[in-house]
PDB file of C-alpha atoms in Angstrom:
ATOM      1  CA  MET A   1     -48.209  36.267  60.442  1.00  0.00           C
ATOM      2  CA  THR A   2     -45.790  35.817  57.474  1.00  0.00           C
ATOM      3  CA  ARG A   3     -47.423  36.064  54.159  1.00  0.00           C
ATOM      4  CA  ARG A   4     -46.856  33.026  52.013  1.00  0.00           C
ATOM      5  CA  THR A   5     -47.056  32.825  48.034  1.00  0.00           C
ATOM      6  CA  GLU A   6     -48.534  29.647  46.570  1.00  0.00           C
ATOM      7  CA  TRP A   7     -46.283  28.311  43.878  1.00  0.00           C
ATOM      8  CA  PRO A   8     -47.232  25.731  41.028  1.00  0.00           C
ATOM      9  CA  GLY A   9     -46.628  22.109  42.153  1.00  0.00           C
ATOM     10  CA  SER A  10     -45.924  23.297  45.716  1.00  0.00           C
ATOM     11  CA  ASP A  11     -48.626  23.619  48.477  1.00  0.00           C
ATOM     12  CA  ALA A  12     -47.021  25.826  50.607  1.00  0.00           C
ATOM     13  CA  GLU A  13     -43.708  27.166  49.669  1.00  0.00           C
ATOM     14  CA  PRO A  14     -42.190  30.487  50.772  1.00  0.00           C
ATOM     15  CA  ALA A  15     -41.792  32.948  48.240  1.00  0.00           C
ATOM     16  CA  PRO A  16     -38.039  33.466  47.308  1.00  0.00           C
ATOM     17  CA  ASP A  17     -36.331  36.561  48.761  1.00  0.00           C
ATOM     18  CA  PRO A  18     -35.417  39.092  45.772  1.00  0.00           C
ATOM     19  CA  GLY A  19     -32.190  39.618  47.575  1.00  0.00           C
ATOM     20  CA  ALA A  20     -31.116  36.243  47.837  1.00  0.00           C
ATOM     21  CA  GLY A  21     -27.469  35.508  46.474  1.00  0.00           C
ATOM     22  CA  PRO A  22     -26.511  33.197  43.728  1.00  0.00           C
ATOM     23  CA  ASP A  23     -26.754  30.087  45.820  1.00  0.00           C
ATOM     24  CA  CYS A  24     -30.507  30.308  45.501  1.00  0.00           C
ATOM     25  CA  GLY A  25     -32.561  28.775  42.756  1.00  0.00           C
ATOM     26  CA  THR A  26     -31.027  27.501  39.825  1.00  0.00           C
ATOM     27  CA  GLY A  27     -27.584  29.679  40.049  1.00  0.00           C
ATOM     28  CA  SER A  28     -24.021  27.960  39.400  1.00  0.00           C
ATOM     29  CA  GLY A  29     -23.210  28.368  43.141  1.00  0.00           C
ATOM     30  CA  GLY A  30     -25.386  25.766  44.437  1.00  0.00           C
ATOM     31  CA  GLY A  31     -24.098  23.142  42.107  1.00  0.00           C
ATOM     32  CA  PHE A  32     -27.313  23.072  39.976  1.00  0.00           C
ATOM     33  CA  GLY A  33     -28.208  24.009  36.420  1.00  0.00           C
ATOM     34  CA  GLU A  34     -26.404  24.060  33.231  1.00  0.00           C
ATOM     35  CA  GLY A  35     -22.819  24.480  34.734  1.00  0.00           C
ATOM     36  CA  ALA A  36     -23.075  21.507  37.157  1.00  0.00           C
ATOM     37  CA  GLY A  37     -24.693  19.156  34.489  1.00  0.00           C
ATOM     38  CA  ARG A  38     -21.787  20.105  32.147  1.00  0.00           C
ATOM     39  CA  ARG A  39     -19.247  19.295  34.766  1.00  0.00           C
ATOM     40  CA  ALA A  40     -21.127  16.005  35.577  1.00  0.00           C
ATOM     41  CA  ARG A  41     -21.236  14.859  31.907  1.00  0.00           C
ATOM     42  CA  SER A  42     -17.469  15.743  31.748  1.00  0.00           C
ATOM     43  CA  ARG A  43     -16.857  13.637  34.636  1.00  0.00           C
ATOM     44  CA  SER A  44     -18.645  10.706  33.239  1.00  0.00           C
ATOM     45  CA  ARG A  45     -16.710  10.843  29.846  1.00  0.00           C
ATOM     46  CA  SER A  46     -13.427  11.014  31.734  1.00  0.00           C
ATOM     47  CA  SER A  47     -14.143   8.114  33.825  1.00  0.00           C
ATOM     48  CA  GLY A  48     -13.955   5.538  31.339  1.00  0.00           C
ATOM     49  CA  SER A  49     -10.331   3.883  31.068  1.00  0.00           C
ATOM     50  CA  PRO A  50      -8.289   3.214  27.809  1.00  0.00           C
ATOM     51  CA  SER A  51      -8.804  -0.454  27.887  1.00  0.00           C
ATOM     52  CA  SER A  52     -12.524   0.185  27.953  1.00  0.00           C
ATOM     53  CA  SER A  53     -12.476   2.638  25.393  1.00  0.00           C
ATOM     54  CA  ARG A  54     -10.720  -0.042  22.925  1.00  0.00           C
ATOM     55  CA  ALA A  55     -13.095  -2.555  23.911  1.00  0.00           C
ATOM     56  CA  GLU A  56     -15.955  -0.032  22.948  1.00  0.00           C
ATOM     57  CA  LYS A  57     -14.357   0.327  19.591  1.00  0.00           C
ATOM     58  CA  GLY A  58     -14.087  -3.476  19.080  1.00  0.00           C
ATOM     59  CA  GLU A  59     -10.353  -3.745  19.040  1.00  0.00           C
ATOM     60  CA  PRO A  60      -9.245  -7.180  20.249  1.00  0.00           C
ATOM     61  CA  ARG A  61      -6.712  -7.217  23.159  1.00  0.00           C
ATOM     62  CA  ASP A  62      -5.195 -10.729  22.052  1.00  0.00           C
ATOM     63  CA  PRO A  63      -2.225 -10.026  20.021  1.00  0.00           C
ATOM     64  CA  VAL A  64      -2.711 -13.098  17.939  1.00  0.00           C
ATOM     65  CA  GLU A  65      -6.240 -11.783  17.056  1.00  0.00           C
ATOM     66  CA  GLN A  66      -4.638  -8.522  16.207  1.00  0.00           C
ATOM     67  CA  ALA A  67      -2.419  -9.798  14.051  1.00  0.00           C
ATOM     68  CA  ARG A  68      -5.029 -11.896  12.359  1.00  0.00           C
ATOM     69  CA  ASN A  69      -7.261  -8.740  11.652  1.00  0.00           C
ATOM     70  CA  ILE A  70      -4.305  -6.704  10.340  1.00  0.00           C
ATOM     71  CA  CYS A  71      -3.265  -9.492   7.933  1.00  0.00           C
ATOM     72  CA  LEU A  72      -7.049 -10.048   6.607  1.00  0.00           C
ATOM     73  CA  ARG A  73      -7.146  -6.169   6.001  1.00  0.00           C
ATOM     74  CA  LEU A  74      -4.095  -6.217   4.235  1.00  0.00           C
ATOM     75  CA  LEU A  75      -4.891  -9.203   2.027  1.00  0.00           C
ATOM     76  CA  THR A  76      -8.219  -7.827   0.963  1.00  0.00           C
ATOM     77  CA  GLY A  77      -8.311  -7.433  -2.824  1.00  0.00           C
ATOM     78  CA  THR A  78      -4.273  -7.205  -2.907  1.00  0.00           C
ATOM     79  CA  PRO A  79      -2.115 -10.474  -2.652  1.00  0.00           C
ATOM     80  CA  ARG A  80       0.635  -9.683  -0.612  1.00  0.00           C
ATOM     81  CA  THR A  81       4.141 -11.584   0.394  1.00  0.00           C
ATOM     82  CA  ARG A  82       4.871 -13.108   3.639  1.00  0.00           C
ATOM     83  CA  LYS A  83       7.598 -10.536   4.288  1.00  0.00           C
ATOM     84  CA  GLN A  84       5.276  -7.808   3.380  1.00  0.00           C
ATOM     85  CA  LEU A  85       2.723  -8.898   6.141  1.00  0.00           C
ATOM     86  CA  ALA A  86       5.647  -9.482   8.715  1.00  0.00           C
ATOM     87  CA  ASP A  87       6.841  -6.033   8.401  1.00  0.00           C
ATOM     88  CA  ALA A  88       3.527  -4.480   8.731  1.00  0.00           C
ATOM     89  CA  LEU A  89       2.800  -6.602  11.770  1.00  0.00           C
ATOM     90  CA  ARG A  90       6.323  -5.580  13.310  1.00  0.00           C
ATOM     91  CA  LYS A  91       5.421  -1.794  12.556  1.00  0.00           C
ATOM     92  CA  ARG A  92       2.129  -2.323  14.525  1.00  0.00           C
ATOM     93  CA  GLU A  93       4.319  -3.783  17.249  1.00  0.00           C
ATOM     94  CA  ILE A  94       2.660  -7.138  17.511  1.00  0.00           C
ATOM     95  CA  PRO A  95       4.849  -9.738  19.496  1.00  0.00           C
ATOM     96  CA  ASP A  96       6.983 -12.009  17.005  1.00  0.00           C
ATOM     97  CA  GLU A  97       5.493 -15.097  18.426  1.00  0.00           C
ATOM     98  CA  ALA A  98       2.068 -14.085  17.693  1.00  0.00           C
ATOM     99  CA  ALA A  99       2.955 -12.817  14.188  1.00  0.00           C
ATOM    100  CA  GLU A 100       4.930 -16.308  13.421  1.00  0.00           C
ATOM    101  CA  GLU A 101       1.837 -18.149  14.503  1.00  0.00           C
ATOM    102  CA  VAL A 102      -0.520 -16.187  12.380  1.00  0.00           C
ATOM    103  CA  LEU A 103       1.651 -16.023   9.397  1.00  0.00           C
ATOM    104  CA  SER A 104       2.454 -19.571   9.501  1.00  0.00           C
ATOM    105  CA  ARG A 105      -1.643 -20.490   9.960  1.00  0.00           C
ATOM    106  CA  PHE A 106      -2.125 -18.111   6.730  1.00  0.00           C
ATOM    107  CA  GLU A 107       0.530 -20.007   4.891  1.00  0.00           C
ATOM    108  CA  ASP A 108      -1.106 -23.319   5.809  1.00  0.00           C
ATOM    109  CA  VAL A 109      -4.510 -22.272   4.262  1.00  0.00           C
ATOM    110  CA  GLY A 110      -3.362 -20.747   1.237  1.00  0.00           C
ATOM    111  CA  LEU A 111      -3.981 -17.141   2.176  1.00  0.00           C
ATOM    112  CA  ILE A 112       0.045 -16.333   1.710  1.00  0.00           C
ATOM    113  CA  ASP A 113       1.310 -17.927  -1.108  1.00  0.00           C
ATOM    114  CA  ASP A 114       4.835 -16.400  -2.208  1.00  0.00           C
ATOM    115  CA  SER A 115       5.116 -18.828  -5.197  1.00  0.00           C
ATOM    116  CA  ALA A 116       1.575 -17.919  -6.706  1.00  0.00           C
ATOM    117  CA  PHE A 117       2.465 -14.084  -5.910  1.00  0.00           C
ATOM    118  CA  ALA A 118       5.700 -14.151  -7.759  1.00  0.00           C
ATOM    119  CA  ASP A 119       4.174 -16.147 -10.987  1.00  0.00           C
ATOM    120  CA  ALA A 120       1.187 -13.386 -10.973  1.00  0.00           C
ATOM    121  CA  TRP A 121       3.749 -10.499 -10.626  1.00  0.00           C
ATOM    122  CA  VAL A 122       5.893 -11.795 -13.508  1.00  0.00           C
ATOM    123  CA  GLU A 123       2.944 -12.147 -15.663  1.00  0.00           C
ATOM    124  CA  SER A 124       1.379  -8.936 -14.919  1.00  0.00           C
ATOM    125  CA  ARG A 125       4.419  -6.564 -15.024  1.00  0.00           C
ATOM    126  CA  HIS A 126       5.899  -8.075 -18.123  1.00  0.00           C
ATOM    127  CA  HIS A 127       2.963  -8.089 -20.280  1.00  0.00           C
ATOM    128  CA  GLY A 128       1.452  -4.989 -18.554  1.00  0.00           C
ATOM    129  CA  ARG A 129       4.656  -2.783 -18.162  1.00  0.00           C
ATOM    130  CA  GLY A 130       7.113  -4.782 -20.632  1.00  0.00           C
ATOM    131  CA  LEU A 131       9.623  -5.295 -17.641  1.00  0.00           C
ATOM    132  CA  ALA A 132      12.471  -7.740 -18.409  1.00  0.00           C
ATOM    133  CA  ARG A 133      13.682 -10.506 -16.372  1.00  0.00           C
ATOM    134  CA  ARG A 134      16.187  -8.620 -14.761  1.00  0.00           C
ATOM    135  CA  ALA A 135      13.811  -5.661 -13.632  1.00  0.00           C
ATOM    136  CA  LEU A 136      11.351  -8.493 -12.317  1.00  0.00           C
ATOM    137  CA  VAL A 137      14.104 -10.106 -10.169  1.00  0.00           C
ATOM    138  CA  ARG A 138      15.004  -6.673  -8.688  1.00  0.00           C
ATOM    139  CA  GLU A 139      11.088  -6.003  -7.838  1.00  0.00           C
ATOM    140  CA  LEU A 140      10.419  -9.641  -6.354  1.00  0.00           C
ATOM    141  CA  ARG A 141      13.521  -9.434  -4.267  1.00  0.00           C
ATOM    142  CA  THR A 142      12.460  -6.107  -2.622  1.00  0.00           C
ATOM    143  CA  LYS A 143       9.182  -7.782  -1.754  1.00  0.00           C
ATOM    144  CA  GLY A 144      11.027 -10.376   0.116  1.00  0.00           C
ATOM    145  CA  VAL A 145      10.204 -13.388  -2.213  1.00  0.00           C
ATOM    146  CA  ASP A 146      12.843 -16.099  -1.777  1.00  0.00           C
ATOM    147  CA  SER A 147      15.539 -16.620  -4.574  1.00  0.00           C
ATOM    148  CA  ALA A 148      14.573 -20.030  -5.545  1.00  0.00           C
ATOM    149  CA  VAL A 149      10.824 -19.051  -5.778  1.00  0.00           C
ATOM    150  CA  ILE A 150      12.140 -16.014  -7.964  1.00  0.00           C
ATOM    151  CA  ASP A 151      13.854 -18.278 -10.279  1.00  0.00           C
ATOM    152  CA  GLU A 152      10.999 -20.285 -11.005  1.00  0.00           C
ATOM    153  CA  ALA A 153       8.498 -17.556 -11.513  1.00  0.00           C
ATOM    154  CA  ILE A 154      11.243 -15.819 -13.956  1.00  0.00           C
ATOM    155  CA  GLY A 155      11.446 -19.267 -15.812  1.00  0.00           C
ATOM    156  CA  GLN A 156       8.028 -18.352 -17.355  1.00  0.00           C
ATOM    157  CA  LEU A 157       9.965 -15.917 -19.721  1.00  0.00           C
ATOM    158  CA  ASP A 158      12.376 -17.157 -22.356  1.00  0.00           C
ATOM    159  CA  SER A 159      14.679 -14.731 -24.118  1.00  0.00           C
ATOM    160  CA  GLU A 160      12.627 -15.106 -27.378  1.00  0.00           C
ATOM    161  CA  GLN A 161       9.525 -13.720 -25.505  1.00  0.00           C
ATOM    162  CA  GLU A 162      11.490 -11.170 -23.784  1.00  0.00           C
ATOM    163  CA  GLU A 163      13.031  -9.861 -27.069  1.00  0.00           C
ATOM    164  CA  GLU A 164       9.600  -9.766 -28.579  1.00  0.00           C
ATOM    165  CA  THR A 165       8.384  -7.457 -25.916  1.00  0.00           C
ATOM    166  CA  ALA A 166      11.387  -5.309 -26.460  1.00  0.00           C
ATOM    167  CA  ARG A 167      10.625  -5.091 -30.129  1.00  0.00           C
ATOM    168  CA  GLU A 168       7.082  -4.190 -29.201  1.00  0.00           C
ATOM    169  CA  LEU A 169       8.281  -1.366 -26.801  1.00  0.00           C
ATOM    170  CA  VAL A 170      10.511   0.423 -29.324  1.00  0.00           C
ATOM    171  CA  ALA A 171       7.838   0.297 -32.071  1.00  0.00           C
ATOM    172  CA  ARG A 172       5.390   2.039 -29.680  1.00  0.00           C
ATOM    173  CA  LYS A 173       8.134   4.582 -28.896  1.00  0.00           C
ATOM    174  CA  LEU A 174       9.727   5.200 -32.294  1.00  0.00           C
ATOM    175  CA  ARG A 175       6.936   7.522 -33.732  1.00  0.00           C
ATOM    176  CA  SER A 176       7.920  10.120 -31.046  1.00  0.00           C
ATOM    177  CA  THR A 177      11.500  10.217 -31.735  1.00  0.00           C
ATOM    178  CA  ARG A 178      10.941  11.017 -35.219  1.00  0.00           C
ATOM    179  CA  GLY A 179      12.654  14.443 -36.313  1.00  0.00           C
ATOM    180  CA  LEU A 180      15.605  13.701 -33.975  1.00  0.00           C
ATOM    181  CA  ASP A 181      19.153  12.787 -35.210  1.00  0.00           C
ATOM    182  CA  ARG A 182      20.129   9.127 -35.446  1.00  0.00           C
ATOM    183  CA  ASP A 183      22.502   9.266 -32.330  1.00  0.00           C
ATOM    184  CA  ARG A 184      19.645  10.660 -30.196  1.00  0.00           C
ATOM    185  CA  ARG A 185      16.868   8.316 -31.235  1.00  0.00           C
ATOM    186  CA  LEU A 186      19.433   5.531 -30.346  1.00  0.00           C
ATOM    187  CA  ARG A 187      20.014   6.816 -27.198  1.00  0.00           C
ATOM    188  CA  ARG A 188      16.313   7.553 -26.245  1.00  0.00           C
ATOM    189  CA  LEU A 189      15.166   4.218 -27.076  1.00  0.00           C
ATOM    190  CA  ALA A 190      17.763   2.180 -25.884  1.00  0.00           C
ATOM    191  CA  GLY A 191      17.596   4.016 -22.576  1.00  0.00           C
ATOM    192  CA  MET A 192      14.052   3.140 -22.263  1.00  0.00           C
ATOM    193  CA  LEU A 193      14.621  -0.331 -22.682  1.00  0.00           C
ATOM    194  CA  ALA A 194      17.533  -0.340 -20.153  1.00  0.00           C
ATOM    195  CA  ARG A 195      15.247   1.384 -17.412  1.00  0.00           C
ATOM    196  CA  LYS A 196      12.767  -1.664 -18.056  1.00  0.00           C
ATOM    197  CA  GLY A 197      15.725  -3.948 -17.175  1.00  0.00           C
ATOM    198  CA  TYR A 198      16.820  -4.932 -21.055  1.00  0.00           C
ATOM    199  CA  GLY A 199      20.520  -6.082 -21.420  1.00  0.00           C
ATOM    200  CA  GLU A 200      22.839  -3.736 -23.518  1.00  0.00           C
ATOM    201  CA  GLY A 201      23.314  -6.218 -26.358  1.00  0.00           C
ATOM    202  CA  MET A 202      19.449  -7.131 -26.804  1.00  0.00           C
ATOM    203  CA  ALA A 203      18.679  -3.444 -26.543  1.00  0.00           C
ATOM    204  CA  LEU A 204      21.106  -2.473 -29.203  1.00  0.00           C
ATOM    205  CA  ARG A 205      20.133  -5.336 -31.640  1.00  0.00           C
ATOM    206  CA  VAL A 206      16.469  -4.204 -31.278  1.00  0.00           C
ATOM    207  CA  VAL A 207      16.729  -0.467 -31.728  1.00  0.00           C
ATOM    208  CA  ARG A 208      19.254  -1.130 -34.629  1.00  0.00           C
ATOM    209  CA  GLN A 209      16.774  -3.271 -36.719  1.00  0.00           C
ATOM    210  CA  ALA A 210      13.905  -0.729 -35.804  1.00  0.00           C
ATOM    211  CA  LEU A 211      15.866   2.135 -37.069  1.00  0.00           C
ATOM    212  CA  ALA A 212      16.930   0.171 -40.215  1.00  0.00           C
ATOM    213  CA  GLU A 213      13.540  -0.555 -40.782  1.00  0.00           C
ATOM    214  CA  GLU A 214      12.655   3.269 -41.145  1.00  0.00           C
ATOM    215  CA  GLY A 215      15.490   3.761 -43.649  1.00  0.00           C
ATOM    216  CA  GLU A 216      18.119   5.025 -40.908  1.00  0.00           C
ATOM    217  CA  ASP A 217      21.660   4.412 -41.875  1.00  0.00           C
ATOM    218  CA  THR A 218      22.842   2.111 -39.045  1.00  0.00           C
ATOM    219  CA  GLU A 219      26.416   1.550 -39.986  1.00  0.00           C
ATOM    220  CA  GLY A 220      28.607   1.942 -36.832  1.00  0.00           C
ATOM    221  CA  LEU A 221      25.811   1.230 -34.552  1.00  0.00           C
ATOM    222  CA  GLU A 222      26.938  -2.477 -33.787  1.00  0.00           C
ATOM    223  CA  GLU A 223      29.193  -1.272 -31.010  1.00  0.00           C
ATOM    224  CA  PRO A 224      27.728  -1.212 -27.549  1.00  0.00           C
ATOM    225  CA  PHE A 225      26.092   2.274 -26.820  1.00  0.00           C
TER     226      PHE A 225
END
């Protein structure tokens, strides 16, 4: 009669044969154990479709909803022009029809307002950076603001205010040019104003007056530089 060994949890299971091959017990050959578990989990993870993965991430499938979410994110804390948002939607491959629907809706409710954007831009860039009207026009054009809207916003600045800002810029820069000869001071100060969009005539007049107030001989500086 065959001798049987009692195993925990079993009434009368036969003792395992010590010479049994890898197919017995928890070996990998029988499809059980850690190897099989890893394979099963791998199959489970790979079985999800791309669409279900997007759904799990909460990404909308409707292009209008996608466009709406993109615009809201871009407008958070930073005003943008309609063209800037349209370019962003095009980069994200949002269909033109969906983009137009969302952009028009945002304009209707005031979330896009190129006129308010241009006014704020002129105020900030002139008083904060000292930019002249010519430089401000260039910047607003690159942002896609309509020419009529730009003209209205630039109208905030008159020539007197622009010249006063130029004088303030020169006064702040003047000290750093002391020790240089007159012509180098002229070129450095006038070049600074030119980079900020000031015209040649105004720049020469402002720099000449500032140098004269410091005792520089300004004879011959009436000619354009």
